[in-house]
Amino acid sequence: MPASLPTWHLLSGEYPPIAGGVADYTRLIAGALVKAGEQVHVWAPGPAGVVTEDGVTVHRAPGRFSPGDLRTLSRELDACPGPRRLLLQYVPHALGLKAMNVPFCAWFAARRKDERQVMFHEVVYPWSLQAPWRHHVLAAATRVMLRLVAESADRSFVSIPTWADHLSARARQRTEWRPVPSNLPTEVSTVEVLRARATLPEGPVVGHFGTYGSAIVGPLESVLVSVLRADPRRQGLLLGRGSRAFLEAVARQRPDVAARLHARDALAPGEAAAYLRVCDVLVQPYPDGVSTRRGSAMAGLALGVPVITNTGHLTEPLWRELLPVALVEGTTPSALVEATEHLLAQEDARRALREHAVHVYREHFALERTVEALLGRRAGGAS
């Protein structure tokens, strides 16, 4: 590359083979930048060593962002030819020190010779008067970290607009909303879909894709059980890490539907995409509402799977304006059940929603839109 062009240096607390949404996102961005002709390095925790993976130079170290490693990190970064463009994948808990890694954020703020950019996947731990004192300490520490990073960054991105509310007016002027794209392939062959479908019994498939967090499993169980009980032909397909444990927990309490629940845990991205395409509908309840930080919802949209989900305090206006999903207000399971039943009964509605979802995804959420923003080839946000 010409010496005048900066090399990209992605700093992330997660990177494959470490599992996680930020790990998947960072790999996607790194790979897309390489395909665009950029020179890309990734700095992440892991077994010590430097390897080249699909054109990306990956620098791993066990304590990558710990205070004791920052001098080494500086020395290794400085050994890379300049100019350098740092792109920090900001998630407080992924940076170590129990989500209170103030030293690393101060280090990032001090890298004045490098161009500094940051993607805020999360921002701060919430305040609560009723919380234990250690949670107050955590909330205060994450605000100090945020200020150090946001005020020093030359450019910032937020995965949802709400995160920008935590930034100063000065920092917001340099901040752009950039939704998280799907972390799965957006195209899958008919042969792969048929192969995945052949592993399941006949009947309509009601799916869910996610990591089965504690705030989601309750409403998800209520919806799935109600929908499966309404029609003995229906099959429930659970995709993503934690799906097997969720199935086993539901089966113990709801033995009447246990035989029609099927888990596919820890699939390769291509396999997960094929199983998603098998689903007639995808039920995605979120306690804080669907938003552009939800990669699981993006995966369904990108593949044209009809998604049933709900609003919440993090839901952006575009979900109501563009309606790429079957959207219900609030988190009441009965409303999600009603919307699911309506879609399952209306083949034309499912077909129309598939086509519309893919169109909205490509126009607003696709990985290409993120790369355009990073490379400055298109101005403006996602809406």
Short mmCIF file of C-alpha atoms in Angstrom, two decimals, residues 13-189:
data_model
loop_
_atom_site.label_atom_id
_atom_site.label_comp_id
_atom_site.label_asym_id
_atom_site.label_seq_id
_atom_site.Cartn_x
_atom_site.Cartn_y
_atom_site.Cartn_z
CA GLY A 13 -11.75 -7.69 23.63
CA GLU A 14 -13.13 -10.63 21.63
CA TYR A 15 -11.97 -12.25 18.41
CA PRO A 16 -12.47 -15.78 17.07
CA PRO A 17 -11.95 -18.45 18.19
CA ILE A 18 -13.21 -16.63 21.29
CA ALA A 19 -16.99 -16.70 20.90
CA GLY A 20 -19.21 -13.63 21.10
CA GLY A 21 -21.15 -11.10 19.09
CA VAL A 22 -18.34 -8.54 19.19
CA ALA A 23 -15.87 -11.22 18.05
CA ASP A 24 -18.08 -12.04 15.07
CA TYR A 25 -18.58 -8.36 14.27
CA THR A 26 -14.85 -7.58 14.42
CA ARG A 27 -14.03 -10.47 12.10
CA LEU A 28 -16.67 -9.31 9.63
CA ILE A 29 -15.34 -5.75 9.59
CA ALA A 30 -11.71 -6.87 9.31
CA GLY A 31 -12.51 -9.20 6.41
CA ALA A 32 -14.59 -6.59 4.59
CA LEU A 33 -11.83 -3.99 4.89
CA VAL A 34 -9.31 -6.47 3.47
CA LYS A 35 -11.64 -7.14 0.53
CA ALA A 36 -11.80 -3.38 -0.02
CA GLY A 37 -8.02 -3.35 -0.43
CA GLU A 38 -7.10 -2.12 3.05
CA GLN A 39 -4.26 -3.39 5.23
CA VAL A 40 -5.75 -4.66 8.49
CA HIS A 41 -4.38 -5.73 11.87
CA VAL A 42 -6.43 -7.03 14.81
CA TRP A 43 -5.26 -6.84 18.43
CA ALA A 44 -7.14 -9.14 20.79
CA PRO A 45 -6.77 -11.48 23.79
CA GLY A 46 -5.74 -15.08 23.14
CA PRO A 47 -2.71 -17.38 23.00
CA ALA A 48 0.38 -15.26 22.33
CA GLY A 49 1.39 -15.00 18.69
CA VAL A 50 0.98 -13.19 15.39
CA VAL A 51 -0.79 -15.00 12.55
CA THR A 52 -2.36 -14.09 9.23
CA GLU A 53 -5.97 -15.21 8.89
CA ASP A 54 -7.78 -14.55 5.60
CA GLY A 55 -5.52 -11.57 4.90
CA VAL A 56 -5.88 -10.10 8.41
CA THR A 57 -2.80 -9.91 10.66
CA VAL A 58 -3.97 -10.98 14.13
CA HIS A 59 -1.87 -10.09 17.19
CA ARG A 60 -2.98 -12.07 20.25
CA ALA A 61 -1.71 -11.98 23.84
CA PRO A 62 -3.27 -13.42 27.03
CA GLY A 63 -3.52 -10.05 28.83
CA ARG A 64 -3.87 -7.97 25.71
CA PHE A 65 -5.47 -4.89 27.31
CA SER A 66 -4.49 -5.34 30.94
CA PRO A 67 -2.44 -2.56 32.58
CA GLY A 68 0.64 -4.79 32.62
CA ASP A 69 0.45 -5.36 28.86
CA LEU A 70 -0.05 -1.77 27.70
CA ARG A 71 3.67 -1.02 27.38
CA THR A 72 4.10 -4.12 25.20
CA LEU A 73 1.02 -3.20 23.18
CA SER A 74 2.45 0.29 22.57
CA ARG A 75 5.81 -1.09 21.50
CA GLU A 76 4.26 -3.58 19.06
CA LEU A 77 1.88 -1.01 17.62
CA ASP A 78 4.69 1.51 17.18
CA ALA A 79 6.66 -1.11 15.27
CA CYS A 80 3.92 -1.18 12.62
CA PRO A 81 4.39 1.33 9.79
CA GLY A 82 2.38 4.52 10.03
CA PRO A 83 0.13 6.26 9.62
CA ARG A 84 -2.10 4.08 11.81
CA ARG A 85 -5.88 4.19 12.25
CA LEU A 86 -7.08 2.60 15.48
CA LEU A 87 -10.67 1.27 15.54
CA LEU A 88 -11.69 0.27 19.07
CA GLN A 89 -14.60 -2.14 19.49
CA TYR A 90 -15.88 -0.68 22.74
CA VAL A 91 -17.62 -2.99 25.21
CA PRO A 92 -16.61 -2.31 28.84
CA HIS A 93 -16.86 -5.90 30.08
CA ALA A 94 -14.78 -7.22 27.16
CA LEU A 95 -11.83 -4.99 28.02
CA GLY A 96 -11.06 -6.78 31.28
CA LEU A 97 -10.60 -5.60 34.89
CA LYS A 98 -14.25 -6.48 35.56
CA ALA A 99 -15.46 -3.84 33.09
CA MET A 100 -13.42 -1.12 34.86
CA ASN A 101 -10.32 -0.94 32.68
CA VAL A 102 -9.72 2.78 33.10
CA PRO A 103 -5.95 2.39 32.41
CA PHE A 104 -6.62 1.01 28.93
CA CYS A 105 -9.03 3.85 28.11
CA ALA A 106 -6.42 6.36 29.29
CA TRP A 107 -3.87 4.61 27.07
CA PHE A 108 -6.23 4.89 24.08
CA ALA A 109 -6.78 8.59 24.79
CA ALA A 110 -3.00 9.14 24.89
CA ARG A 111 -2.36 7.65 21.42
CA ARG A 112 -2.38 11.12 19.83
CA LYS A 113 -0.04 10.19 16.98
CA ASP A 114 -2.60 7.68 15.71
CA GLU A 115 -6.00 8.40 14.23
CA ARG A 116 -8.50 7.07 16.79
CA GLN A 117 -11.95 5.74 15.96
CA VAL A 118 -14.36 3.81 18.18
CA MET A 119 -17.46 1.67 17.68
CA PHE A 120 -19.66 1.78 20.79
CA HIS A 121 -21.47 -1.54 21.08
CA GLU A 122 -22.31 -0.67 24.69
CA VAL A 123 -21.50 2.41 26.74
CA VAL A 124 -22.11 2.49 30.50
CA TYR A 125 -23.40 0.39 33.37
CA PRO A 126 -26.74 1.89 34.50
CA TRP A 127 -27.19 3.75 37.77
CA SER A 128 -29.68 2.37 40.30
CA LEU A 129 -30.25 3.73 43.79
CA GLN A 130 -31.19 0.27 45.03
CA ALA A 131 -28.07 -1.40 43.62
CA PRO A 132 -25.20 -2.65 45.84
CA TRP A 133 -22.30 -0.23 46.34
CA ARG A 134 -20.07 -2.21 43.94
CA HIS A 135 -22.57 -1.53 41.15
CA HIS A 136 -22.30 2.18 41.89
CA VAL A 137 -18.52 1.88 41.56
CA LEU A 138 -18.96 0.04 38.25
CA ALA A 139 -21.40 2.67 36.96
CA ALA A 140 -18.98 5.46 37.86
CA ALA A 141 -15.97 3.68 36.35
CA THR A 142 -17.72 3.04 33.03
CA ARG A 143 -18.58 6.73 32.78
CA VAL A 144 -14.96 7.70 33.33
CA MET A 145 -13.93 5.18 30.66
CA LEU A 146 -16.52 6.48 28.23
CA ARG A 147 -15.38 10.06 28.66
CA LEU A 148 -11.73 9.15 28.12
CA VAL A 149 -12.48 7.26 24.92
CA ALA A 150 -15.23 9.44 23.42
CA GLU A 151 -13.54 12.78 24.04
CA SER A 152 -10.26 11.64 22.49
CA ALA A 153 -11.70 9.82 19.45
CA ASP A 154 -11.45 11.52 16.09
CA ARG A 155 -14.57 9.70 14.98
CA SER A 156 -17.16 7.53 16.73
CA PHE A 157 -19.96 5.16 15.80
CA VAL A 158 -22.85 3.91 17.94
CA SER A 159 -24.80 0.72 17.32
CA ILE A 160 -28.03 2.41 18.47
CA PRO A 161 -28.82 6.15 18.65
CA THR A 162 -29.57 5.94 22.39
CA TRP A 163 -25.87 5.38 23.15
CA ALA A 164 -25.11 8.87 21.81
CA ASP A 165 -27.21 10.36 24.63
CA HIS A 166 -24.38 9.43 27.00
CA LEU A 167 -21.82 11.46 25.04
CA SER A 168 -20.99 15.14 25.40
CA ALA A 169 -22.28 17.57 22.77
CA ARG A 170 -18.75 17.86 21.43
CA ALA A 171 -18.34 14.09 21.07
CA ARG A 172 -21.78 13.71 19.48
CA GLN A 173 -20.69 16.01 16.65
CA ARG A 174 -18.14 13.37 15.64
CA THR A 175 -20.50 10.42 16.11
CA GLU A 176 -22.52 8.47 13.55
CA TRP A 177 -25.17 5.81 14.01
CA ARG A 178 -23.98 2.62 12.39
CA PRO A 179 -26.21 -0.46 12.85
CA VAL A 180 -24.70 -3.89 13.47
CA PRO A 181 -25.02 -6.10 10.35
CA SER A 182 -25.82 -9.80 10.35
CA ASN A 183 -22.89 -11.93 11.49
CA LEU A 184 -24.03 -14.82 9.28
CA PRO A 185 -23.77 -15.29 5.52
CA THR A 186 -26.58 -13.40 3.81
CA GLU A 187 -26.92 -15.96 1.02
CA VAL A 188 -27.29 -19.72 1.26
CA SER A 189 -27.79 -22.32 -1.47
#
